[in-house]
Coordinates of C-alpha atoms in Angstrom, one line a residue:
M7 CA 88.4 54.2 12.8
G8 CA 90.2 52.5 10.5
Y9 CA 92.9 50.2 10.9
S10 CA 96.2 49.1 8.7
L11 CA 96.6 45.6 7.6
Q12 CA 99.7 45.2 9.3
Q13 CA 97.0 45.6 13.0
T14 CA 94.5 43.7 11.3
L15 CA 97.3 40.8 10.7
F16 CA 98.6 41.2 13.6
V17 CA 95.2 40.6 15.4
S18 CA 94.6 37.5 13.1
L19 CA 98.0 35.8 14.0
L20 CA 97.1 36.5 17.6
L21 CA 94.1 34.2 17.4
Q22 CA 96.0 31.4 15.4
S23 CA 98.3 30.7 17.6
R24 CA 98.7 28.6 20.1
K25 CA 98.0 31.0 24.0
E26 CA 101.9 30.1 24.8
S27 CA 103.1 31.7 21.9
I28 CA 104.2 35.6 21.5
V29 CA 103.5 38.2 18.4
S30 CA 105.8 40.5 17.5
L31 CA 105.8 43.9 15.8
E32 CA 108.9 44.8 13.8
V33 CA 110.7 42.3 16.0
F34 CA 112.4 40.2 14.1
E35 CA 109.5 40.8 10.9
D36 CA 107.5 42.3 10.0
I37 CA 104.9 40.7 12.0
G38 CA 106.7 37.3 13.8
V39 CA 105.4 34.9 15.7
E40 CA 107.2 33.2 18.7
T41 CA 106.0 29.5 20.1
P42 CA 108.3 27.4 22.9
G43 CA 109.5 24.4 21.4
E44 CA 108.2 24.6 17.5
G45 CA 110.7 28.3 16.6
K46 CA 109.7 31.1 15.1
L47 CA 107.0 32.6 12.2
A48 CA 108.0 35.6 10.1
V49 CA 105.0 36.9 8.2
Q50 CA 105.5 39.9 5.5
S51 CA 102.7 41.1 4.8
K52 CA 102.0 43.2 1.8
S53 CA 98.8 45.5 -0.1
T54 CA 97.9 45.2 -3.4
S55 CA 97.8 49.4 -4.2
N56 CA 100.4 50.1 -5.7
G57 CA 100.5 46.2 -8.1
N58 CA 101.1 42.6 -7.0
P59 CA 103.7 42.7 -4.8
V60 CA 104.6 38.8 -5.9
S61 CA 104.7 39.3 -9.4
D62 CA 108.1 37.3 -11.4
R63 CA 109.9 40.8 -10.9
S64 CA 108.2 42.4 -7.9
I65 CA 110.8 44.8 -5.9
D66 CA 108.5 43.9 -2.6
F67 CA 109.2 39.8 -3.7
W68 CA 113.3 39.7 -4.3
K69 CA 113.7 42.9 -1.7
T70 CA 111.8 40.1 1.1
F71 CA 113.7 37.3 -0.1
H72 CA 117.4 39.7 -0.1
N73 CA 116.4 40.4 2.9
W74 CA 115.1 37.0 5.2
L75 CA 118.3 35.5 3.6
T76 CA 121.0 38.4 4.9
A77 CA 119.1 37.5 8.4
V78 CA 119.9 34.0 7.9
E79 CA 123.5 34.8 7.3
K80 CA 123.7 37.2 10.4
G81 CA 122.5 34.2 12.6
E82 CA 119.7 36.5 13.3
L83 CA 116.9 33.5 11.8
D84 CA 117.6 29.8 11.8
P85 CA 116.3 28.5 8.4
D86 CA 115.3 25.0 9.5
N87 CA 113.3 26.6 12.7
T88 CA 111.7 29.0 10.8
L89 CA 108.5 29.3 9.1
F90 CA 108.6 32.1 6.4
K91 CA 104.9 34.1 4.8
I92 CA 103.9 36.5 2.6
Y93 CA 100.7 37.5 3.2
V94 CA 98.3 39.8 0.1
S95 CA 95.5 40.9 1.3
K96 CA 93.5 39.9 -1.2
K97 CA 94.3 37.0 -4.2
V98 CA 97.2 37.2 -6.9
T99 CA 99.6 35.1 -8.2
G100 CA 103.2 35.0 -9.6
P101 CA 104.4 31.9 -11.2
I102 CA 107.9 32.0 -8.5
A103 CA 105.9 32.9 -6.4
E104 CA 103.5 29.8 -7.0
S105 CA 106.7 27.5 -7.0
F106 CA 109.2 28.5 -3.8
S107 CA 105.8 28.1 -1.8
N108 CA 105.1 24.9 -3.6
A109 CA 108.4 24.1 -3.0
K110 CA 108.0 21.1 -0.2
T111 CA 111.6 19.6 -0.1
I112 CA 115.0 21.2 -0.7
A113 CA 115.2 19.0 -4.1
Q114 CA 112.1 20.9 -4.7
A115 CA 113.0 24.2 -4.0
K116 CA 116.5 23.7 -5.9
E117 CA 114.7 22.8 -8.7
A118 CA 112.3 26.3 -7.8
L119 CA 115.3 28.6 -7.4
I120 CA 116.4 27.4 -11.1
S121 CA 113.1 28.2 -12.9
A122 CA 113.2 31.8 -10.6
Q123 CA 116.9 32.1 -12.0
T124 CA 116.3 31.3 -16.2
E125 CA 113.0 33.6 -15.8
L126 CA 115.7 36.2 -15.1
W127 CA 118.8 36.0 -15.7
G128 CA 118.4 32.9 -19.0
K129 CA 119.6 29.5 -18.9
A130 CA 123.4 28.8 -17.4
P131 CA 125.8 29.5 -18.2
A132 CA 125.7 32.1 -20.5
F133 CA 123.0 34.1 -18.2
E134 CA 121.9 36.3 -21.7
K135 CA 119.4 38.6 -19.8
R136 CA 121.3 38.6 -16.5
S137 CA 122.3 42.2 -18.1
S138 CA 119.2 44.0 -18.3
V139 CA 116.9 42.7 -15.4
A140 CA 115.4 45.6 -14.1
L141 CA 118.1 48.3 -11.4
G142 CA 115.0 47.9 -8.6
I143 CA 115.9 44.3 -8.0
S144 CA 118.8 43.2 -10.0
A145 CA 121.3 43.5 -6.7
F146 CA 118.6 41.4 -4.6
V147 CA 118.4 38.6 -7.4
E148 CA 122.3 38.6 -7.6
H149 CA 122.4 38.1 -3.4
I150 CA 119.8 35.3 -4.1
F151 CA 121.4 33.3 -7.5
N152 CA 125.2 33.8 -6.2
D153 CA 125.0 33.0 -2.7
D154 CA 124.5 30.0 -0.9
K155 CA 121.8 27.9 -2.9
D156 CA 121.7 25.5 0.7
L157 CA 120.5 28.3 2.8
I158 CA 118.0 29.6 0.8
S159 CA 117.0 26.9 -1.0
K160 CA 115.4 25.7 3.1
I161 CA 114.1 29.6 3.1
I162 CA 112.2 28.5 0.3
C163 CA 111.3 25.3 1.2
S164 CA 110.2 26.9 4.7
F165 CA 108.5 29.1 3.0
E166 CA 104.1 30.4 1.9
L167 CA 102.1 32.5 0.2
E168 CA 99.3 33.8 1.4
T169 CA 96.5 35.3 0.2
G170 CA 93.2 37.2 1.9
S171 CA 89.8 38.1 0.1
G172 CA 90.5 41.0 -0.5
S173 CA 88.9 42.7 2.7
P174 CA 91.1 41.8 5.8
Q175 CA 87.8 43.2 8.0
S176 CA 85.7 40.7 6.7
D177 CA 88.7 37.7 6.5
L178 CA 88.8 38.9 10.6
R179 CA 85.8 38.5 11.1
D180 CA 85.5 35.3 9.9
I181 CA 87.9 33.7 11.8
F182 CA 86.4 35.2 15.0
S183 CA 83.2 33.3 13.7
K184 CA 84.6 30.0 13.6
L185 CA 85.9 30.7 17.0
L186 CA 82.4 30.3 17.4
C187 CA 81.5 33.8 19.4
P188 CA 78.1 34.6 18.8
D189 CA 77.0 36.4 15.7
E190 CA 75.4 39.1 17.6
I191 CA 79.1 40.2 19.0
I192 CA 81.3 39.6 16.6
E193 CA 81.4 42.8 14.6
D194 CA 81.6 44.6 18.1
L195 CA 84.5 42.3 18.9
N196 CA 86.7 42.9 16.2
K197 CA 86.6 46.5 17.5
Y198 CA 87.0 45.6 20.6
A199 CA 90.7 43.3 19.7
L200 CA 91.7 45.3 16.6
G201 CA 92.3 48.4 19.4
W202 CA 92.7 47.2 22.1
V203 CA 96.1 45.3 20.5
K204 CA 97.0 48.4 18.7
D205 CA 96.3 50.4 21.8
K206 CA 98.7 47.7 23.5
I207 CA 101.4 48.4 20.6
D208 CA 101.4 52.2 20.2
R209 CA 102.4 52.7 24.5
A210 CA 105.3 50.4 23.6
I211 CA 106.4 51.3 21.1
E212 CA 106.3 55.5 23.2
N213 CA 107.8 53.9 25.8
N214 CA 110.3 52.5 23.7
E215 CA 109.8 48.8 24.3
A216 CA 109.5 46.2 22.3
A217 CA 105.8 45.6 20.7
I218 CA 105.2 41.9 22.2
I219 CA 101.4 40.5 22.5
K220 CA 100.8 37.4 24.9
V221 CA 98.8 34.9 23.0
S222 CA 97.5 34.0 27.0
E223 CA 97.1 37.7 27.8
F224 CA 95.1 39.1 24.2
R225 CA 92.7 35.8 24.9
T226 CA 91.4 36.5 28.6
T227 CA 91.2 40.0 27.5
L228 CA 89.0 38.6 24.8
V229 CA 87.6 36.2 27.3
S230 CA 85.9 38.5 29.2
F231 CA 85.4 40.7 27.1
I232 CA 82.5 37.5 25.5
G233 CA 81.6 37.0 28.7
K234 CA 80.2 40.3 29.3
R235 CA 78.7 41.0 26.1
S236 CA 77.0 37.5 26.0
S237 CA 75.9 36.9 29.9
K238 CA 73.1 40.4 28.1
S239 CA 74.3 42.6 31.2
I240 CA 76.0 45.5 30.1
L241 CA 74.8 47.5 26.7
S242 CA 77.9 47.8 25.5
S243 CA 78.4 50.5 22.6
F244 CA 81.8 52.1 20.6
A245 CA 79.9 55.4 19.4
R246 CA 82.7 58.1 18.2
D247 CA 82.9 61.4 19.8
P248 CA 81.6 64.1 17.6
D249 CA 83.6 66.0 16.2
P250 CA 83.9 70.4 16.4
T251 CA 81.6 71.3 13.6
E252 CA 79.2 68.0 14.6
I253 CA 79.3 70.0 18.2
N254 CA 79.0 73.7 17.4
A255 CA 75.5 71.8 14.8
E256 CA 74.1 71.3 17.2
R257 CA 73.6 74.1 19.8
L258 CA 70.3 75.4 18.6
K259 CA 69.1 72.6 19.4
K260 CA 65.8 72.7 22.6
Y261 CA 68.3 71.0 24.6
V262 CA 71.3 72.8 24.6
R263 CA 68.7 76.8 25.3
Q264 CA 66.7 74.5 28.0
L265 CA 70.8 74.3 29.5
E266 CA 70.7 77.8 28.5
F267 CA 68.3 78.7 30.8
I268 CA 69.7 77.1 34.2
E269 CA 72.6 79.4 33.3
S270 CA 75.2 76.4 32.5
P271 CA 78.5 76.9 31.7
D272 CA 79.4 75.4 28.2
D273 CA 81.9 72.7 28.7
Q274 CA 77.8 71.0 30.6
K275 CA 76.5 72.2 27.7
I276 CA 79.1 70.4 25.7
R277 CA 79.1 67.3 27.5
A278 CA 74.9 67.7 26.7
I279 CA 75.9 67.6 23.9
I280 CA 78.6 64.2 23.3
D281 CA 75.9 62.8 25.0
F282 CA 73.1 64.1 23.2
L283 CA 74.6 62.7 19.9
K284 CA 76.4 59.1 21.5
A285 CA 73.4 58.3 23.2
S286 CA 71.5 58.9 19.9
S287 CA 73.7 56.5 17.5
A288 CA 74.2 53.5 20.7
R289 CA 70.3 53.4 20.0
T290 CA 70.9 53.8 16.3
E291 CA 73.0 50.3 17.0
W292 CA 71.2 48.4 19.1
S293 CA 68.2 48.7 17.2
E294 CA 69.8 47.2 14.6
K295 CA 71.4 44.7 15.9
G296 CA 68.2 43.4 17.6
L297 CA 70.1 44.0 21.2
V298 CA 67.0 45.9 22.3
F299 CA 63.7 46.1 21.0
E300 CA 61.5 49.3 20.4
E301 CA 59.1 48.7 23.9
S302 CA 62.0 48.2 25.7
F303 CA 62.9 52.6 24.6
N304 CA 60.0 53.3 25.5
E305 CA 59.2 51.2 29.0
F306 CA 62.8 53.3 29.5
E307 CA 61.5 56.7 28.6
D308 CA 58.3 56.4 30.8
N309 CA 61.0 55.4 33.6
L310 CA 63.5 58.7 33.0
I311 CA 60.1 61.1 33.1
R312 CA 58.5 58.9 36.3
T313 CA 61.9 59.4 37.8
W314 CA 62.2 63.4 36.0
K315 CA 59.0 64.5 37.8
N316 CA 59.6 62.5 41.4
L317 CA 62.9 64.9 41.1
R318 CA 61.1 68.3 40.0
T319 CA 59.3 67.8 43.0
K320 CA 61.7 67.2 45.7
T321 CA 63.9 69.5 44.9
F322 CA 61.3 72.6 44.4
L323 CA 60.5 72.0 47.6
N324 CA 63.7 71.6 49.4
Q325 CA 65.1 74.3 47.2
N326 CA 62.5 76.7 47.9
N327 CA 64.5 79.3 48.2
A328 CA 67.1 79.3 45.5
S329 CA 67.6 80.2 42.5
P330 CA 65.1 79.2 39.3
S331 CA 68.6 79.0 37.7
A332 CA 69.7 76.9 40.9
K333 CA 66.9 74.9 40.9
G334 CA 66.8 73.3 37.7
Q335 CA 70.9 72.8 37.7
I336 CA 70.1 70.9 41.1
L337 CA 67.4 68.5 38.7
Y338 CA 69.7 68.2 36.0
S339 CA 72.8 67.2 38.0
E340 CA 70.4 64.8 39.4
C341 CA 68.6 63.0 36.7
S342 CA 72.3 63.1 35.5
L343 CA 72.8 60.5 38.2
H344 CA 70.2 58.5 37.4
R345 CA 70.7 55.1 37.2
A346 CA 67.5 52.5 35.0
H347 CA 68.1 49.3 33.6
L348 CA 67.6 48.9 29.9
Q349 CA 66.0 45.7 28.8
A350 CA 67.1 44.8 32.3
M351 CA 70.7 45.4 31.3
E352 CA 73.7 48.3 31.6
T353 CA 74.2 51.1 29.7
P354 CA 76.8 53.8 29.0
S355 CA 77.5 56.1 31.3
H356 CA 76.7 58.6 28.5
F357 CA 73.2 57.0 27.7
I358 CA 70.9 58.5 31.1
P359 CA 72.2 62.2 30.2
G360 CA 72.2 61.9 27.2
S361 CA 68.6 60.8 26.8
Y362 CA 67.0 62.8 29.3
N363 CA 68.8 65.5 27.3
A364 CA 66.7 63.8 24.2
L365 CA 63.6 64.5 25.9
A366 CA 64.3 67.1 26.8
D367 CA 64.4 68.3 23.1
I368 CA 61.2 67.6 22.3
E369 CA 60.0 69.3 25.4
K370 CA 59.1 66.2 27.8
V371 CA 61.2 67.7 30.6
G372 CA 62.9 70.6 31.7
W373 CA 65.2 72.2 33.8
H374 CA 64.0 75.6 35.0
P375 CA 60.0 75.4 36.7
D376 CA 58.9 77.7 33.5
Y377 CA 60.6 75.8 30.9
L378 CA 57.5 75.4 29.2
Q379 CA 56.9 79.2 28.8
L380 CA 60.9 80.3 28.1
L381 CA 60.3 77.4 25.0
K382 CA 57.5 79.4 23.7
N383 CA 58.5 82.5 24.0
D384 CA 61.7 81.4 21.7
M385 CA 58.9 80.6 19.5
I386 CA 57.7 84.0 19.6
D387 CA 60.8 85.7 19.1
P388 CA 63.2 82.7 18.5
S389 CA 66.5 86.6 18.1
E390 CA 65.7 86.6 22.2
N391 CA 68.5 84.6 24.1
D392 CA 69.1 86.8 27.2
T393 CA 68.7 84.6 30.2
S394 CA 70.0 86.7 33.1
T395 CA 66.0 87.6 34.4
K396 CA 65.3 83.4 34.6

C-alpha cells in the first residue's frame, strides 16, 4: 500500500510535536498542529509532480498566501500566534519564497514583500508589468499586494519554507531513527504508524467527524508496538492478502490437491492458499531482516512434523469408523490449531497453518490416510480429479 505525501507528513508532525499537541487534517489548514499555550502551525504540503510549487510565479505559492491572508482577515487564524509553513517533498528554490522564509522581522518581511511586488509588477508607482501578470496568479497577488501590508507582513514574518530529500518515506524513517528506535523494527514501525494514522483519519471522515489525532494517543500506540517488537516475544508480519489472480495460480499445487482428497470446501481451500502465501512471505521477510535463523526454521518444521505424526496416530485410532475424508478433515483441523514458538517467539495466526500447507506441498505431511498413494496416482494420471471414492 502506498501513502500520500499528506499522510506521511501528518505522521512526521505527530512524531515531532509536543505530547500535549493535536494534529489535524483539513480542519484549519491542509495539516494543522495546535499546542496549548503555543498557538498553531498551519502547514501546506506540496509535491513537485506538476513543477516547482514555490517558483516566483507558481499558482500554488500565491494561492497559499492568499488563503492564509483571507483566513487572518476572517479571524480564523491569528498571525501573532500562528506559524505558517509550506513543505515541499524535495529540494526546490524560488527567490521570492526564500526571501519570505528568511524574513524574521516585520521590517524584513515588508522589504521582501516590496521586492516581490517589484519582481511581478515592476517598480512603483507605475507598476509597468502589472497588466502582464499571468491570470492564474493575478487575483492572488492583487489581494496580497493591495491589502493591509501589516497583516501580510506578519504572515511572511511567521512563514517557513521546508523541503524534503525527495523521498518522504526515507525522511520519515530518518525521524524514527533519530528517536532511537531499534534499527530492526524501523521499517515495520514506519508501516504500522502510517497504517494506524490512515485508519484513524478514514474512520473520522466516514463518521463526519474532524480528523484530529492527539500526539499523546499516537505515542502511546507506538510505545506499545515498540515494546512488543523489542521484547522479541512476537514475530509480526506485514504480508498482504493475495489477490484473486494469485490465489487461482495456486489451485494446482499439491497442498491444495491434498485438501481435495479430504473433500475440503472451497472456502477452506482459499483460506489455506492465503495462509500458505502469507507464511511464505513472512518467512522471507524474517530471514532477510535477520530476525530468525535458518536452523530455527528447521527446528520449527521438525516440531510441526512430530506433532502431525502424533495427531495422525491419535486421530485415526479415535476415529476408526470415520471415512478417510472425515479423518483427514479432523487431522487438518487439529494441526491448524497447533501452537508452537519460532525461536522462542509467537507467530501470526496464519503462519502455522501456512507452514503445514508448505509441508503438505512437499509431501512431508498429508491429511488423507492414503495421501502418498493418491499423489502418486495424480502423477500417473494428472487429469484424474475424481475424489468421490476416496
